[in-house]
Amino acid sequence: MKQKQAAALVLALLLAGCGLAAGEGEGQAPGELPGEGLSAPAPEDPPPSPEEPEKPTEPAGPREEALHPYLRQLVEETAAGLVSPGMSQYDRAKAAFDYMIRSTSFEEPIGLELWRIHGGGEEPIPYLEQRALSPLRFGIGTCEDYAAALTLLLREMGLRAQYVPGLTFSVEGNLVDHAWTVVEIDGTWYHLDSQLEDNISRRGRVRYKYFLRGDNSLLATHRWGQNLVDSGLLPPEQQEKLQRDWLTPVCPRDLPPPQETVFPETFPNLSLLKGEAAEELAAWEAKNGPLPPMTLNTVPPVFGLGGYGPADEG
């Protein structure tokens, strides 16, 4: 990709908040993406499809992974405040989705070293745990962080969930890298995009446009998994990695969206939060000495090294 194109793509991503800027594109309805309408959505709530998942692998289920002690603490404490007796799988998924929108703001993540002073470890923690830390501890993150935190929360709440790396349309109409989540509810898989939902909310009003969506509906604005492999948008090495490690189950239908909800708007004090993280690390290092250098596991899968093949020409 040419240097000028790369700079433009990075700028678009920074302004878009993983696909959407704070303002809307000229001439489009509030909250609508330029990519919408490129493919017709499926009829609402069609019957379940008998199709099998694209890849015969099982996403990590509830609590199947041994999380780092600090991430385990953050996930458990957050989930405990969201779950109540008798909640259905649908109710748990909505509680986690609402939490991410209500409690997280789109900013670059902070405090990424803190797991090293709370339980430590000689090796970097896995990507999902690393990217979930900032939203769970500070309520701050980008689309990858939203998706990672939501995935771990859903698993902690007893649901099967998977992180999805893919692409979405920026407000200018270009494809940019993005991440969201799929979850299994009563035997059927659905997409949840908490960051994009948060981004299109206005004055705290959540419309649940990206809550428990099927594949056909999401294709209007997203590309992922086998449909992205088949599109030819990626160079061979990215296609191979996506097909090997990041295919998702088929999501055959939408569920009807819940009633719109209005959450109080919150605006985090970034300076205060960054200072809190820095002070916590400094206090530990004053007693124990500086942390040795370590490359943290923050690079998004598939798209972390940049470049989308022909999509760069858009």
Tab-separated table of C-alpha atoms in Angstrom:
chain	number	residue	atom	x	y	z
A	1	MET	CA	0.000	0.000	0.000
A	2	LYS	CA	1.336	3.404	-0.894
A	3	GLN	CA	2.478	5.620	1.986
A	4	LYS	CA	-0.147	8.254	1.181
A	5	GLN	CA	-2.929	5.648	1.162
A	6	ALA	CA	-1.696	4.170	4.444
A	7	ALA	CA	-1.702	7.566	6.129
A	8	ALA	CA	-5.196	8.258	4.874
A	9	LEU	CA	-6.438	4.900	6.147
A	10	VAL	CA	-4.914	5.423	9.588
A	11	LEU	CA	-6.445	8.897	9.772
A	12	ALA	CA	-9.829	7.547	8.691
A	13	LEU	CA	-9.676	4.864	11.354
A	14	LEU	CA	-8.705	7.302	14.095
A	15	LEU	CA	-11.492	9.672	13.116
A	16	ALA	CA	-14.005	6.930	12.495
A	17	GLY	CA	-13.766	5.083	15.790
A	18	CYS	CA	-13.336	1.707	14.070
A	19	GLY	CA	-15.689	2.539	11.246
A	20	LEU	CA	-17.738	5.653	12.157
A	21	ALA	CA	-16.821	9.205	12.947
A	22	ALA	CA	-18.582	11.224	15.617
A	23	GLY	CA	-20.424	13.137	12.876
A	24	GLU	CA	-22.526	11.556	10.171
A	25	GLY	CA	-21.780	11.568	6.438
A	26	GLU	CA	-23.485	14.292	4.416
A	27	GLY	CA	-26.820	13.219	3.037
A	28	GLN	CA	-27.152	10.038	5.105
A	29	ALA	CA	-29.654	9.305	7.817
A	30	PRO	CA	-28.415	9.754	11.391
A	31	GLY	CA	-26.523	6.695	12.566
A	32	GLU	CA	-26.418	5.043	9.130
A	33	LEU	CA	-23.204	3.763	7.565
A	34	PRO	CA	-22.308	4.511	3.939
A	35	GLY	CA	-22.069	0.769	3.306
A	36	GLU	CA	-25.680	0.205	4.267
A	37	GLY	CA	-27.861	-0.657	1.331
A	38	LEU	CA	-25.009	-2.334	-0.567
A	39	SER	CA	-26.760	-5.629	0.005
A	40	ALA	CA	-30.378	-6.147	0.873
A	41	PRO	CA	-31.006	-7.331	4.444
A	42	ALA	CA	-32.732	-10.617	4.972
A	43	PRO	CA	-36.438	-10.696	5.812
A	44	GLU	CA	-36.840	-10.060	9.493
A	45	ASP	CA	-36.555	-13.104	11.690
A	46	PRO	CA	-36.540	-15.827	8.990
A	47	PRO	CA	-36.662	-19.458	10.087
A	48	PRO	CA	-33.410	-20.997	11.336
A	49	SER	CA	-31.080	-22.358	8.674
A	50	PRO	CA	-29.955	-25.977	8.840
A	51	GLU	CA	-26.477	-24.946	7.700
A	52	GLU	CA	-23.509	-26.134	9.694
A	53	PRO	CA	-20.760	-23.761	10.922
A	54	GLU	CA	-18.236	-22.742	8.288
A	55	LYS	CA	-15.455	-24.496	10.160
A	56	PRO	CA	-15.765	-27.579	12.371
A	57	THR	CA	-14.140	-25.957	15.362
A	58	GLU	CA	-15.725	-25.138	18.671
A	59	PRO	CA	-15.242	-21.610	20.052
A	60	ALA	CA	-13.972	-21.530	23.602
A	61	GLY	CA	-16.928	-22.013	25.893
A	62	PRO	CA	-17.705	-20.594	29.317
A	63	ARG	CA	-14.664	-20.520	31.559
A	64	GLU	CA	-12.762	-23.018	29.443
A	65	GLU	CA	-9.687	-20.808	29.455
A	66	ALA	CA	-7.523	-20.290	32.539
A	67	LEU	CA	-7.338	-16.502	32.624
A	68	HIS	CA	-4.505	-14.571	34.221
A	69	PRO	CA	-5.434	-13.925	37.889
A	70	TYR	CA	-5.843	-10.174	37.392
A	71	LEU	CA	-8.069	-10.582	34.331
A	72	ARG	CA	-10.006	-13.302	36.113
A	73	GLN	CA	-10.659	-10.845	38.958
A	74	LEU	CA	-11.790	-8.075	36.596
A	75	VAL	CA	-14.073	-10.374	34.596
A	76	GLU	CA	-15.602	-12.022	37.667
A	77	GLU	CA	-16.255	-8.725	39.452
A	78	THR	CA	-17.866	-7.189	36.367
A	79	ALA	CA	-20.016	-10.229	35.565
A	80	ALA	CA	-21.146	-10.544	39.182
A	81	GLY	CA	-22.729	-7.097	38.933
A	82	LEU	CA	-24.645	-8.038	35.796
A	83	VAL	CA	-26.059	-11.488	36.530
A	84	SER	CA	-29.091	-12.208	38.667
A	85	PRO	CA	-30.892	-15.528	39.377
A	86	GLY	CA	-33.211	-16.767	36.674
A	87	MET	CA	-31.745	-14.714	33.821
A	88	SER	CA	-32.166	-16.307	30.402
A	89	GLN	CA	-29.288	-16.559	27.933
A	90	TYR	CA	-30.822	-13.663	26.026
A	91	ASP	CA	-31.011	-11.538	29.188
A	92	ARG	CA	-27.382	-12.251	30.034
A	93	ALA	CA	-26.233	-11.322	26.525
A	94	LYS	CA	-28.195	-8.070	26.670
A	95	ALA	CA	-26.843	-7.229	30.139
A	96	ALA	CA	-23.263	-7.655	28.912
A	97	PHE	CA	-23.944	-5.703	25.693
A	98	ASP	CA	-25.583	-2.859	27.621
A	99	TYR	CA	-22.701	-2.789	30.085
A	100	MET	CA	-20.146	-2.281	27.320
A	101	ILE	CA	-22.121	0.620	25.847
A	102	ARG	CA	-22.962	2.204	29.196
A	103	SER	CA	-19.509	1.878	30.725
A	104	THR	CA	-16.991	2.140	27.861
A	105	SER	CA	-15.777	5.080	25.782
A	106	PHE	CA	-13.802	4.947	22.552
A	107	GLU	CA	-10.215	5.959	23.275
A	108	GLU	CA	-6.814	4.320	23.015
A	109	PRO	CA	-6.492	1.723	25.826
A	110	ILE	CA	-4.561	2.562	28.987
A	111	GLY	CA	-2.916	0.658	31.845
A	112	LEU	CA	-1.883	-2.246	29.642
A	113	GLU	CA	1.041	-3.235	31.913
A	114	LEU	CA	-1.033	-3.496	35.090
A	115	TRP	CA	-1.530	-7.261	34.898
A	116	ARG	CA	2.239	-7.545	35.323
A	117	ILE	CA	2.048	-6.072	38.826
A	118	HIS	CA	-1.081	-8.045	39.787
A	119	GLY	CA	-0.095	-11.674	39.474
A	120	GLY	CA	2.722	-11.079	37.019
A	121	GLY	CA	4.108	-13.660	34.631
A	122	GLU	CA	7.143	-14.235	32.465
A	123	GLU	CA	5.209	-14.376	29.185
A	124	PRO	CA	2.687	-11.946	27.645
A	125	ILE	CA	-0.926	-12.799	28.417
A	126	PRO	CA	-3.144	-13.877	25.476
A	127	TYR	CA	-4.521	-11.273	23.100
A	128	LEU	CA	-8.138	-11.344	24.331
A	129	GLU	CA	-7.095	-10.832	27.946
A	130	GLN	CA	-4.667	-8.067	27.035
A	131	ARG	CA	-7.230	-6.178	24.961
A	132	ALA	CA	-9.998	-6.667	27.553
A	133	LEU	CA	-8.005	-5.100	30.387
A	134	SER	CA	-8.524	-1.413	29.651
A	135	PRO	CA	-12.325	-1.471	29.188
A	136	LEU	CA	-12.861	-3.719	32.208
A	137	ARG	CA	-10.604	-1.674	34.495
A	138	PHE	CA	-10.913	1.875	33.121
A	139	GLY	CA	-13.889	1.870	30.730
A	140	ILE	CA	-11.625	2.860	27.821
A	141	GLY	CA	-10.820	1.101	24.552
A	142	THR	CA	-11.064	0.774	20.792
A	143	CYS	CA	-13.223	-1.693	18.843
A	144	GLU	CA	-10.788	-4.539	19.518
A	145	ASP	CA	-10.961	-3.843	23.247
A	146	TYR	CA	-14.766	-3.655	23.281
A	147	ALA	CA	-14.939	-6.977	21.422
A	148	ALA	CA	-12.397	-8.738	23.631
A	149	ALA	CA	-14.014	-7.568	26.875
A	150	LEU	CA	-17.511	-8.496	25.696
A	151	THR	CA	-16.300	-11.953	24.624
A	152	LEU	CA	-14.755	-12.677	28.036
A	153	LEU	CA	-17.786	-11.289	29.881
A	154	LEU	CA	-20.209	-13.455	27.907
A	155	ARG	CA	-18.127	-16.549	28.607
A	156	GLU	CA	-17.971	-15.712	32.299
A	157	MET	CA	-21.766	-15.350	32.279
A	158	GLY	CA	-22.122	-18.906	30.975
A	159	LEU	CA	-22.434	-18.291	27.224
A	160	ARG	CA	-20.350	-19.460	24.302
A	161	ALA	CA	-18.792	-16.472	22.556
A	162	GLN	CA	-16.080	-15.762	19.996
A	163	TYR	CA	-14.065	-12.685	19.019
A	164	VAL	CA	-14.453	-11.739	15.332
A	165	PRO	CA	-11.771	-9.820	13.387
A	166	GLY	CA	-13.113	-8.277	10.204
A	167	LEU	CA	-13.774	-5.102	8.246
A	168	THR	CA	-16.471	-2.435	8.296
A	169	PHE	CA	-17.136	0.732	6.327
A	170	SER	CA	-15.806	4.081	7.501
A	171	VAL	CA	-17.996	7.172	7.217
A	172	GLU	CA	-16.140	7.940	3.972
A	173	GLY	CA	-17.176	4.562	2.564
A	174	ASN	CA	-13.767	2.871	2.833
A	175	LEU	CA	-13.229	-0.530	4.418
A	176	VAL	CA	-11.292	-0.351	7.696
A	177	ASP	CA	-10.362	-3.060	10.158
A	178	HIS	CA	-12.799	-3.743	12.959
A	179	ALA	CA	-13.710	-6.323	15.596
A	180	TRP	CA	-16.910	-7.544	17.221
A	181	THR	CA	-18.361	-10.662	18.873
A	182	VAL	CA	-20.587	-13.636	18.125
A	183	VAL	CA	-22.552	-15.412	20.839
A	184	GLU	CA	-24.695	-18.535	21.035
A	185	ILE	CA	-28.206	-18.017	22.413
A	186	ASP	CA	-30.392	-21.095	22.869
A	187	GLY	CA	-28.463	-23.040	20.261
A	188	THR	CA	-28.245	-20.293	17.601
A	189	TRP	CA	-25.308	-17.967	16.944
A	190	TYR	CA	-25.669	-14.172	16.516
A	191	HIS	CA	-23.450	-11.138	15.940
A	192	LEU	CA	-23.069	-8.370	18.552
A	193	ASP	CA	-21.121	-5.195	17.740
A	194	SER	CA	-21.035	-3.205	20.967
A	195	GLN	CA	-18.510	-0.605	19.793
A	196	LEU	CA	-20.364	0.266	16.596
A	197	GLU	CA	-23.654	0.354	18.511
A	198	ASP	CA	-22.058	2.722	21.003
A	199	ASN	CA	-20.728	4.872	18.188
A	200	ILE	CA	-24.095	5.371	16.474
A	201	SER	CA	-25.982	6.103	19.694
A	202	ARG	CA	-27.061	9.724	20.036
A	203	ARG	CA	-27.652	11.423	23.371
A	204	GLY	CA	-27.361	8.031	25.020
A	205	ARG	CA	-30.162	6.470	22.944
A	206	VAL	CA	-29.363	2.860	21.986
A	207	ARG	CA	-31.373	1.386	19.099
A	208	TYR	CA	-29.860	-2.149	19.186
A	209	LYS	CA	-29.085	-2.039	15.488
A	210	TYR	CA	-26.102	-4.365	16.036
A	211	PHE	CA	-27.492	-6.629	18.757
A	212	LEU	CA	-28.114	-10.302	17.925
A	213	ARG	CA	-27.946	-9.912	14.155
A	214	GLY	CA	-27.722	-12.646	11.535
A	215	ASP	CA	-25.153	-12.934	8.769
A	216	ASN	CA	-27.369	-11.509	6.006
A	217	SER	CA	-28.173	-8.351	7.953
A	218	LEU	CA	-24.576	-7.763	9.005
A	219	LEU	CA	-23.269	-8.129	5.455
A	220	ALA	CA	-24.673	-4.677	4.683
A	221	THR	CA	-21.944	-3.107	6.803
A	222	HIS	CA	-19.358	-5.787	7.726
A	223	ARG	CA	-17.026	-8.329	6.143
A	224	TRP	CA	-15.584	-11.279	8.090
A	225	GLY	CA	-14.768	-14.978	8.012
A	226	GLN	CA	-15.501	-16.995	4.892
A	227	ASN	CA	-17.328	-14.156	3.120
A	228	LEU	CA	-14.194	-12.029	3.487
A	229	VAL	CA	-11.982	-14.865	2.232
A	230	ASP	CA	-14.280	-15.317	-0.774
A	231	SER	CA	-14.348	-11.572	-1.506
A	232	GLY	CA	-10.721	-11.503	-2.605
A	233	LEU	CA	-10.117	-8.306	-0.618
A	234	LEU	CA	-7.187	-9.758	1.335
A	235	PRO	CA	-3.695	-10.794	0.267
A	236	PRO	CA	-2.994	-14.551	0.430
A	237	GLU	CA	-1.229	-14.541	3.798
A	238	GLN	CA	-4.149	-12.780	5.468
A	239	GLN	CA	-6.674	-15.061	3.786
A	240	GLU	CA	-4.763	-18.092	5.028
A	241	LYS	CA	-4.647	-16.828	8.609
A	242	LEU	CA	-8.320	-15.889	8.572
A	243	GLN	CA	-9.363	-19.243	7.166
A	244	ARG	CA	-7.111	-21.186	9.525
A	245	ASP	CA	-7.866	-19.430	12.808
A	246	TRP	CA	-10.780	-16.980	12.586
A	247	LEU	CA	-13.782	-18.446	10.819
A	248	THR	CA	-17.028	-18.085	12.752
A	249	PRO	CA	-20.168	-20.178	13.114
A	250	VAL	CA	-23.065	-19.423	10.784
A	251	CYS	CA	-25.478	-16.853	12.250
A	252	PRO	CA	-28.658	-17.782	10.349
A	253	ARG	CA	-31.132	-15.108	11.441
A	254	ASP	CA	-31.819	-11.924	13.400
A	255	LEU	CA	-33.647	-11.676	16.669
A	256	PRO	CA	-36.108	-8.766	16.935
A	257	PRO	CA	-34.356	-5.816	18.600
A	258	PRO	CA	-35.384	-4.903	22.132
A	259	GLN	CA	-37.000	-1.582	22.903
A	260	GLU	CA	-34.716	1.424	22.577
A	261	THR	CA	-32.915	2.359	25.777
A	262	VAL	CA	-31.461	5.680	26.900
A	263	PHE	CA	-28.346	5.560	29.076
A	264	PRO	CA	-26.907	8.635	30.800
A	265	GLU	CA	-24.001	9.967	28.747
A	266	THR	CA	-20.658	9.820	30.505
A	267	PHE	CA	-17.383	11.435	29.500
A	268	PRO	CA	-14.295	9.897	31.121
A	269	ASN	CA	-11.537	12.047	32.529
A	270	LEU	CA	-8.672	10.597	30.512
A	271	SER	CA	-5.978	12.554	32.327
A	272	LEU	CA	-7.239	11.281	35.663
A	273	LEU	CA	-7.433	7.672	34.474
A	274	LYS	CA	-3.992	7.762	32.876
A	275	GLY	CA	-2.607	9.289	36.059
A	276	GLU	CA	-4.210	6.535	38.138
A	277	ALA	CA	-2.610	3.841	35.979
A	278	ALA	CA	0.788	5.563	36.031
A	279	GLU	CA	0.724	6.061	39.804
A	280	GLU	CA	-0.180	2.413	40.404
A	281	LEU	CA	2.709	1.236	38.252
A	282	ALA	CA	5.130	3.756	39.763
A	283	ALA	CA	4.254	2.681	43.319
A	284	TRP	CA	4.951	-0.952	42.465
A	285	GLU	CA	8.241	-0.145	40.735
A	286	ALA	CA	9.369	1.965	43.705
A	287	LYS	CA	9.232	-1.193	45.824
A	288	ASN	CA	10.225	-3.833	43.292
A	289	GLY	CA	12.312	-2.091	40.655
A	290	PRO	CA	11.395	-1.371	37.034
A	291	LEU	CA	9.514	-3.957	35.050
A	292	PRO	CA	11.752	-5.627	32.463
A	293	PRO	CA	10.930	-4.889	28.820
A	294	MET	CA	8.160	-7.030	27.330
A	295	THR	CA	6.294	-6.861	24.030
A	296	LEU	CA	2.621	-7.059	24.959
A	297	ASN	CA	0.185	-9.108	22.910
A	298	THR	CA	-1.790	-6.181	21.490
A	299	VAL	CA	-1.545	-6.675	17.701
A	300	PRO	CA	-4.984	-7.516	16.212
A	301	PRO	CA	-5.151	-10.870	14.441
A	302	VAL	CA	-5.180	-10.879	10.627
A	303	PHE	CA	-5.246	-7.080	10.258
A	304	GLY	CA	-2.611	-6.036	12.777
A	305	LEU	CA	0.136	-5.579	10.223
A	306	GLY	CA	-2.065	-3.445	7.944
A	307	GLY	CA	-2.975	-3.822	4.319
A	308	TYR	CA	-6.272	-5.061	2.904
A	309	GLY	CA	-5.315	-5.880	-0.675
A	310	PRO	CA	-7.812	-4.447	-3.196
A	311	ALA	CA	-9.826	-2.885	-0.363
A	312	ASP	CA	-7.096	-0.259	-0.090
A	313	GLU	CA	-8.143	1.049	-3.477
A	314	GLY	CA	-11.630	1.917	-2.219
